[in-house]
């Protein structure tokens, strides 16, 4: 049986019937507390890839780019992830340090959007994280020229074999072109799906050392 994908996309509907809600009277004043609560609820409920987030950036010629990466740490200082410093996104960060992060936890009908400024973390922190990665991932960081053109899968596998031979019997050091970024968050949007598309949207905006919060129309 063939599927009419256009018809499906145009007509399929799913109402958000979650009993969860965002009520200003019961919300914490600190968005990091609410973020941690949401994250822990998602972890406890076995939400897939709970730490996966979209990272949106803008290139030097004004083109937006988006990709999914894994959050690997968080604190009131910001959200941390790791990548290749020669990648396309890293080039975007140099020309424009404003980025947007988005978490989507469909199982809970929740979306969280964060805006902030990005910068590199210390080499010591990058070294520490890299040392804890699986060995194959460490070697892969040396083998992959991320975002660069590749003639074939075989070329990548050949480079991987070369790196495995190079570091055989040795501790794999962190490549100088690989490390962490931290996004210092200045704006949060917590989105909770509600019935009839009348969703809850609560904004937290940083002002000096505190946050103001307000509700948006869905």
PDB file of C-alpha atoms in Angstrom:
ATOM      1  CA  UNK A   1       0.000   0.000   0.000  1.00  0.00           C
ATOM      2  CA  UNK A   2       1.456   3.333  -1.026  1.00  0.00           C
ATOM      3  CA  UNK A   3       1.502   6.237   1.401  1.00  0.00           C
ATOM      4  CA  UNK A   4       0.372   9.685   0.342  1.00  0.00           C
ATOM      5  CA  UNK A   5       2.923  11.615   2.367  1.00  0.00           C
ATOM      6  CA  UNK A   6       1.556  15.037   1.411  1.00  0.00           C
ATOM      7  CA  UNK A   7      -1.947  14.063   2.499  1.00  0.00           C
ATOM      8  CA  UNK A   8      -0.591  12.682   5.754  1.00  0.00           C
ATOM      9  CA  UNK A   9       1.393  15.817   6.551  1.00  0.00           C
ATOM     10  CA  UNK A  10      -1.562  18.086   5.750  1.00  0.00           C
ATOM     11  CA  UNK A  11      -4.182  16.178   7.720  1.00  0.00           C
ATOM     12  CA  UNK A  12      -2.525  14.371  10.635  1.00  0.00           C
ATOM     13  CA  UNK A  13      -3.287  15.938  14.015  1.00  0.00           C
ATOM     14  CA  UNK A  14      -2.154  15.240  17.556  1.00  0.00           C
ATOM     15  CA  UNK A  15      -3.610  17.232  20.385  1.00  0.00           C
ATOM     16  CA  UNK A  16      -1.456  17.907  23.422  1.00  0.00           C
ATOM     17  CA  UNK A  17      -3.385  16.382  26.310  1.00  0.00           C
ATOM     18  CA  UNK A  18      -0.642  16.453  28.906  1.00  0.00           C
ATOM     19  CA  UNK A  19      -1.762  17.292  32.424  1.00  0.00           C
ATOM     20  CA  UNK A  20       1.478  19.210  32.868  1.00  0.00           C
ATOM     21  CA  UNK A  21       1.238  22.988  32.899  1.00  0.00           C
ATOM     22  CA  UNK A  22       3.293  26.097  33.496  1.00  0.00           C
ATOM     23  CA  UNK A  23       1.727  28.147  36.243  1.00  0.00           C
ATOM     24  CA  UNK A  24       3.442  31.377  37.248  1.00  0.00           C
ATOM     25  CA  UNK A  25       2.370  30.985  40.871  1.00  0.00           C
ATOM     26  CA  UNK A  26       4.231  27.688  41.257  1.00  0.00           C
ATOM     27  CA  UNK A  27       7.289  28.358  39.085  1.00  0.00           C
ATOM     28  CA  UNK A  28      10.732  28.896  40.635  1.00  0.00           C
ATOM     29  CA  UNK A  29      12.244  32.354  40.244  1.00  0.00           C
ATOM     30  CA  UNK A  30      15.445  30.832  38.847  1.00  0.00           C
ATOM     31  CA  UNK A  31      15.122  29.322  35.330  1.00  0.00           C
ATOM     32  CA  UNK A  32      18.078  27.026  36.018  1.00  0.00           C
ATOM     33  CA  UNK A  33      16.025  25.334  38.733  1.00  0.00           C
ATOM     34  CA  UNK A  34      13.175  24.751  36.291  1.00  0.00           C
ATOM     35  CA  UNK A  35      15.614  23.511  33.623  1.00  0.00           C
ATOM     36  CA  UNK A  36      17.101  21.013  36.075  1.00  0.00           C
ATOM     37  CA  UNK A  37      13.622  19.862  37.128  1.00  0.00           C
ATOM     38  CA  UNK A  38      12.549  19.298  33.514  1.00  0.00           C
ATOM     39  CA  UNK A  39      15.793  17.519  32.691  1.00  0.00           C
ATOM     40  CA  UNK A  40      15.550  15.202  35.700  1.00  0.00           C
ATOM     41  CA  UNK A  41      11.912  14.386  34.918  1.00  0.00           C
ATOM     42  CA  UNK A  42      12.883  13.493  31.359  1.00  0.00           C
ATOM     43  CA  UNK A  43      15.787  11.321  32.547  1.00  0.00           C
ATOM     44  CA  UNK A  44      13.564   9.534  35.072  1.00  0.00           C
ATOM     45  CA  UNK A  45      10.981   8.875  32.349  1.00  0.00           C
ATOM     46  CA  UNK A  46      13.580   7.442  29.930  1.00  0.00           C
ATOM     47  CA  UNK A  47      13.122  10.158  27.297  1.00  0.00           C
ATOM     48  CA  UNK A  48      15.341   9.276  24.317  1.00  0.00           C
ATOM     49  CA  UNK A  49      18.489  11.368  23.881  1.00  0.00           C
ATOM     50  CA  UNK A  50      17.431  13.714  26.647  1.00  0.00           C
ATOM     51  CA  UNK A  51      20.687  15.691  26.308  1.00  0.00           C
ATOM     52  CA  UNK A  52      20.333  16.224  22.543  1.00  0.00           C
ATOM     53  CA  UNK A  53      19.925  19.865  21.570  1.00  0.00           C
ATOM     54  CA  UNK A  54      19.740  21.934  18.409  1.00  0.00           C
ATOM     55  CA  UNK A  55      22.466  24.561  18.116  1.00  0.00           C
ATOM     56  CA  UNK A  56      21.586  27.450  15.791  1.00  0.00           C
ATOM     57  CA  UNK A  57      24.210  29.862  14.512  1.00  0.00           C
ATOM     58  CA  UNK A  58      24.577  32.518  11.830  1.00  0.00           C
ATOM     59  CA  UNK A  59      27.451  32.688   9.334  1.00  0.00           C
ATOM     60  CA  UNK A  60      29.478  35.763   8.421  1.00  0.00           C
ATOM     61  CA  UNK A  61      27.257  36.266   5.347  1.00  0.00           C
ATOM     62  CA  UNK A  62      24.059  36.076   7.389  1.00  0.00           C
ATOM     63  CA  UNK A  63      23.029  32.496   6.613  1.00  0.00           C
ATOM     64  CA  UNK A  64      21.442  30.573   9.515  1.00  0.00           C
ATOM     65  CA  UNK A  65      22.654  27.049  10.287  1.00  0.00           C
ATOM     66  CA  UNK A  66      21.267  24.436  12.635  1.00  0.00           C
ATOM     67  CA  UNK A  67      22.475  21.050  13.860  1.00  0.00           C
ATOM     68  CA  UNK A  68      21.956  18.627  16.747  1.00  0.00           C
ATOM     69  CA  UNK A  69      24.712  18.033  19.308  1.00  0.00           C
ATOM     70  CA  UNK A  70      24.882  16.537  22.794  1.00  0.00           C
ATOM     71  CA  UNK A  71      24.973  18.713  25.894  1.00  0.00           C
ATOM     72  CA  UNK A  72      27.781  17.381  28.091  1.00  0.00           C
ATOM     73  CA  UNK A  73      27.619  19.673  31.117  1.00  0.00           C
ATOM     74  CA  UNK A  74      25.575  22.536  32.549  1.00  0.00           C
ATOM     75  CA  UNK A  75      25.665  25.002  35.423  1.00  0.00           C
ATOM     76  CA  UNK A  76      24.530  28.547  36.098  1.00  0.00           C
ATOM     77  CA  UNK A  77      27.541  29.548  33.974  1.00  0.00           C
ATOM     78  CA  UNK A  78      26.013  27.932  30.902  1.00  0.00           C
ATOM     79  CA  UNK A  79      25.581  24.875  28.683  1.00  0.00           C
ATOM     80  CA  UNK A  80      28.664  22.956  27.527  1.00  0.00           C
ATOM     81  CA  UNK A  81      29.201  20.835  24.407  1.00  0.00           C
ATOM     82  CA  UNK A  82      32.237  19.619  22.467  1.00  0.00           C
ATOM     83  CA  UNK A  83      33.122  19.703  18.787  1.00  0.00           C
ATOM     84  CA  UNK A  84      35.785  20.295  16.151  1.00  0.00           C
ATOM     85  CA  UNK A  85      37.110  23.869  16.215  1.00  0.00           C
ATOM     86  CA  UNK A  86      37.529  23.763  12.406  1.00  0.00           C
ATOM     87  CA  UNK A  87      33.895  22.813  11.757  1.00  0.00           C
ATOM     88  CA  UNK A  88      31.362  25.019  10.003  1.00  0.00           C
ATOM     89  CA  UNK A  89      29.644  25.861  13.269  1.00  0.00           C
ATOM     90  CA  UNK A  90      32.941  26.899  14.851  1.00  0.00           C
ATOM     91  CA  UNK A  91      33.503  29.303  11.953  1.00  0.00           C
ATOM     92  CA  UNK A  92      30.035  30.744  12.578  1.00  0.00           C
ATOM     93  CA  UNK A  93      30.848  31.249  16.262  1.00  0.00           C
ATOM     94  CA  UNK A  94      33.894  33.339  15.332  1.00  0.00           C
ATOM     95  CA  UNK A  95      31.888  35.742  13.176  1.00  0.00           C
ATOM     96  CA  UNK A  96      28.827  35.840  15.467  1.00  0.00           C
ATOM     97  CA  UNK A  97      28.908  34.628  19.066  1.00  0.00           C
ATOM     98  CA  UNK A  98      25.109  34.777  19.467  1.00  0.00           C
ATOM     99  CA  UNK A  99      23.601  31.276  19.406  1.00  0.00           C
ATOM    100  CA  UNK A 100      20.311  29.577  20.200  1.00  0.00           C
ATOM    101  CA  UNK A 101      19.881  26.143  21.804  1.00  0.00           C
ATOM    102  CA  UNK A 102      16.679  24.098  21.643  1.00  0.00           C
ATOM    103  CA  UNK A 103      15.736  20.958  23.558  1.00  0.00           C
ATOM    104  CA  UNK A 104      12.694  18.961  22.436  1.00  0.00           C
ATOM    105  CA  UNK A 105      11.244  16.354  24.804  1.00  0.00           C
ATOM    106  CA  UNK A 106       8.224  15.086  22.873  1.00  0.00           C
ATOM    107  CA  UNK A 107       7.341  12.446  25.445  1.00  0.00           C
ATOM    108  CA  UNK A 108       6.494  15.282  27.844  1.00  0.00           C
ATOM    109  CA  UNK A 109       5.221  17.721  25.173  1.00  0.00           C
ATOM    110  CA  UNK A 110       7.983  20.115  26.154  1.00  0.00           C
ATOM    111  CA  UNK A 111      10.353  22.400  24.308  1.00  0.00           C
ATOM    112  CA  UNK A 112      13.018  24.591  25.848  1.00  0.00           C
ATOM    113  CA  UNK A 113      14.734  27.364  23.909  1.00  0.00           C
ATOM    114  CA  UNK A 114      17.814  29.186  25.210  1.00  0.00           C
ATOM    115  CA  UNK A 115      19.652  32.179  23.779  1.00  0.00           C
ATOM    116  CA  UNK A 116      23.122  33.312  24.747  1.00  0.00           C
ATOM    117  CA  UNK A 117      26.748  34.079  23.924  1.00  0.00           C
ATOM    118  CA  UNK A 118      29.202  31.289  23.100  1.00  0.00           C
ATOM    119  CA  UNK A 119      32.898  30.994  23.953  1.00  0.00           C
ATOM    120  CA  UNK A 120      35.522  28.277  24.287  1.00  0.00           C
ATOM    121  CA  UNK A 121      36.062  26.568  27.622  1.00  0.00           C
ATOM    122  CA  UNK A 122      39.547  26.154  29.072  1.00  0.00           C
ATOM    123  CA  UNK A 123      41.999  23.713  27.513  1.00  0.00           C
ATOM    124  CA  UNK A 124      42.251  21.945  30.871  1.00  0.00           C
ATOM    125  CA  UNK A 125      38.502  21.212  30.895  1.00  0.00           C
ATOM    126  CA  UNK A 126      38.624  20.044  27.284  1.00  0.00           C
ATOM    127  CA  UNK A 127      41.582  17.782  28.118  1.00  0.00           C
ATOM    128  CA  UNK A 128      39.736  16.317  31.083  1.00  0.00           C
ATOM    129  CA  UNK A 129      36.599  15.537  29.078  1.00  0.00           C
ATOM    130  CA  UNK A 130      38.552  14.135  26.127  1.00  0.00           C
ATOM    131  CA  UNK A 131      40.462  11.779  28.415  1.00  0.00           C
ATOM    132  CA  UNK A 132      37.154  10.205  29.504  1.00  0.00           C
ATOM    133  CA  UNK A 133      35.837   9.582  25.968  1.00  0.00           C
ATOM    134  CA  UNK A 134      35.856   6.058  24.517  1.00  0.00           C
ATOM    135  CA  UNK A 135      39.158   5.363  22.763  1.00  0.00           C
ATOM    136  CA  UNK A 136      37.479   4.926  19.366  1.00  0.00           C
ATOM    137  CA  UNK A 137      35.855   8.340  19.724  1.00  0.00           C
ATOM    138  CA  UNK A 138      39.225   9.834  20.637  1.00  0.00           C
ATOM    139  CA  UNK A 139      40.845   8.400  17.531  1.00  0.00           C
ATOM    140  CA  UNK A 140      37.866   9.462  15.427  1.00  0.00           C
ATOM    141  CA  UNK A 141      38.456  13.079  16.479  1.00  0.00           C
ATOM    142  CA  UNK A 142      41.914  12.851  14.889  1.00  0.00           C
ATOM    143  CA  UNK A 143      40.699  11.068  11.750  1.00  0.00           C
ATOM    144  CA  UNK A 144      37.794  13.369  10.859  1.00  0.00           C
ATOM    145  CA  UNK A 145      38.326  16.787   9.277  1.00  0.00           C
ATOM    146  CA  UNK A 146      34.806  17.757  10.263  1.00  0.00           C
ATOM    147  CA  UNK A 147      32.738  19.649   7.656  1.00  0.00           C
ATOM    148  CA  UNK A 148      35.454  19.237   4.993  1.00  0.00           C
ATOM    149  CA  UNK A 149      34.747  17.461   1.703  1.00  0.00           C
ATOM    150  CA  UNK A 150      35.392  13.720   1.693  1.00  0.00           C
ATOM    151  CA  UNK A 151      35.942  11.693  -1.479  1.00  0.00           C
ATOM    152  CA  UNK A 152      34.497   8.473  -0.061  1.00  0.00           C
ATOM    153  CA  UNK A 153      33.724   6.515   3.090  1.00  0.00           C
ATOM    154  CA  UNK A 154      36.821   4.449   2.324  1.00  0.00           C
ATOM    155  CA  UNK A 155      39.011   7.546   2.629  1.00  0.00           C
ATOM    156  CA  UNK A 156      37.672   8.178   6.127  1.00  0.00           C
ATOM    157  CA  UNK A 157      38.184   4.553   7.153  1.00  0.00           C
ATOM    158  CA  UNK A 158      41.755   4.660   5.804  1.00  0.00           C
ATOM    159  CA  UNK A 159      42.513   7.753   7.890  1.00  0.00           C
ATOM    160  CA  UNK A 160      40.975   6.063  10.916  1.00  0.00           C
ATOM    161  CA  UNK A 161      43.234   3.033  10.431  1.00  0.00           C
ATOM    162  CA  UNK A 162      46.254   5.342  10.140  1.00  0.00           C
ATOM    163  CA  UNK A 163      45.396   7.045  13.403  1.00  0.00           C
ATOM    164  CA  UNK A 164      44.829   3.722  15.155  1.00  0.00           C
ATOM    165  CA  UNK A 165      48.294   2.653  14.071  1.00  0.00           C
ATOM    166  CA  UNK A 166      49.827   5.985  15.065  1.00  0.00           C
ATOM    167  CA  UNK A 167      48.478   5.811  18.625  1.00  0.00           C
ATOM    168  CA  UNK A 168      48.763   2.060  19.122  1.00  0.00           C
ATOM    169  CA  UNK A 169      49.799   1.330  22.706  1.00  0.00           C
ATOM    170  CA  UNK A 170      49.663   5.034  23.626  1.00  0.00           C
ATOM    171  CA  UNK A 171      47.305   7.393  25.390  1.00  0.00           C
ATOM    172  CA  UNK A 172      45.440   9.386  22.733  1.00  0.00           C
ATOM    173  CA  UNK A 173      46.002  13.128  23.305  1.00  0.00           C
ATOM    174  CA  UNK A 174      43.314  15.693  22.591  1.00  0.00           C
ATOM    175  CA  UNK A 175      43.692  17.185  19.113  1.00  0.00           C
ATOM    176  CA  UNK A 176      44.386  20.933  19.236  1.00  0.00           C
ATOM    177  CA  UNK A 177      41.436  21.441  16.871  1.00  0.00           C
ATOM    178  CA  UNK A 178      38.935  19.738  19.197  1.00  0.00           C
ATOM    179  CA  UNK A 179      37.423  21.020  22.428  1.00  0.00           C
ATOM    180  CA  UNK A 180      34.517  22.486  24.304  1.00  0.00           C
ATOM    181  CA  UNK A 181      32.254  25.515  24.115  1.00  0.00           C
ATOM    182  CA  UNK A 182      30.048  27.064  26.755  1.00  0.00           C
ATOM    183  CA  UNK A 183      26.909  29.078  26.026  1.00  0.00           C
ATOM    184  CA  UNK A 184      26.201  31.711  28.659  1.00  0.00           C
ATOM    185  CA  UNK A 185      22.406  31.894  28.678  1.00  0.00           C
ATOM    186  CA  UNK A 186      20.617  35.242  28.848  1.00  0.00           C
ATOM    187  CA  UNK A 187      17.125  34.146  27.781  1.00  0.00           C
ATOM    188  CA  UNK A 188      14.991  31.029  28.336  1.00  0.00           C
ATOM    189  CA  UNK A 189      11.674  30.067  26.801  1.00  0.00           C
ATOM    190  CA  UNK A 190       9.870  27.151  28.476  1.00  0.00           C
ATOM    191  CA  UNK A 191       7.133  25.703  26.248  1.00  0.00           C
ATOM    192  CA  UNK A 192       4.562  23.226  27.538  1.00  0.00           C
ATOM    193  CA  UNK A 193       2.100  21.709  25.069  1.00  0.00           C
ATOM    194  CA  UNK A 194      -1.537  22.139  26.094  1.00  0.00           C
ATOM    195  CA  UNK A 195      -4.896  21.109  24.538  1.00  0.00           C
ATOM    196  CA  UNK A 196      -6.349  23.011  21.563  1.00  0.00           C
ATOM    197  CA  UNK A 197      -2.926  24.505  20.784  1.00  0.00           C
ATOM    198  CA  UNK A 198      -3.292  26.892  23.749  1.00  0.00           C
ATOM    199  CA  UNK A 199       0.225  26.137  24.930  1.00  0.00           C
ATOM    200  CA  UNK A 200       2.032  27.611  27.917  1.00  0.00           C
ATOM    201  CA  UNK A 201       5.032  29.793  27.033  1.00  0.00           C
ATOM    202  CA  UNK A 202       7.047  31.365  29.847  1.00  0.00           C
ATOM    203  CA  UNK A 203      10.059  33.603  29.206  1.00  0.00           C
ATOM    204  CA  UNK A 204      12.920  34.271  31.618  1.00  0.00           C
ATOM    205  CA  UNK A 205      15.231  37.140  30.638  1.00  0.00           C
ATOM    206  CA  UNK A 206      18.441  37.933  32.452  1.00  0.00           C
ATOM    207  CA  UNK A 207      18.845  41.454  33.792  1.00  0.00           C
ATOM    208  CA  UNK A 208      22.141  41.961  35.589  1.00  0.00           C
ATOM    209  CA  UNK A 209      22.203  39.220  38.268  1.00  0.00           C
ATOM    210  CA  UNK A 210      18.533  38.229  38.240  1.00  0.00           C
ATOM    211  CA  UNK A 211      15.740  37.259  35.855  1.00  0.00           C
ATOM    212  CA  UNK A 212      12.409  38.751  34.905  1.00  0.00           C
ATOM    213  CA  UNK A 213       9.692  36.403  33.681  1.00  0.00           C
ATOM    214  CA  UNK A 214       6.523  36.820  31.633  1.00  0.00           C
ATOM    215  CA  UNK A 215       4.037  34.807  29.612  1.00  0.00           C
ATOM    216  CA  UNK A 216       3.671  34.826  25.816  1.00  0.00           C
ATOM    217  CA  UNK A 217       0.635  34.049  23.702  1.00  0.00           C
ATOM    218  CA  UNK A 218       0.840  30.520  22.290  1.00  0.00           C
TER     219      UNK A 218
END
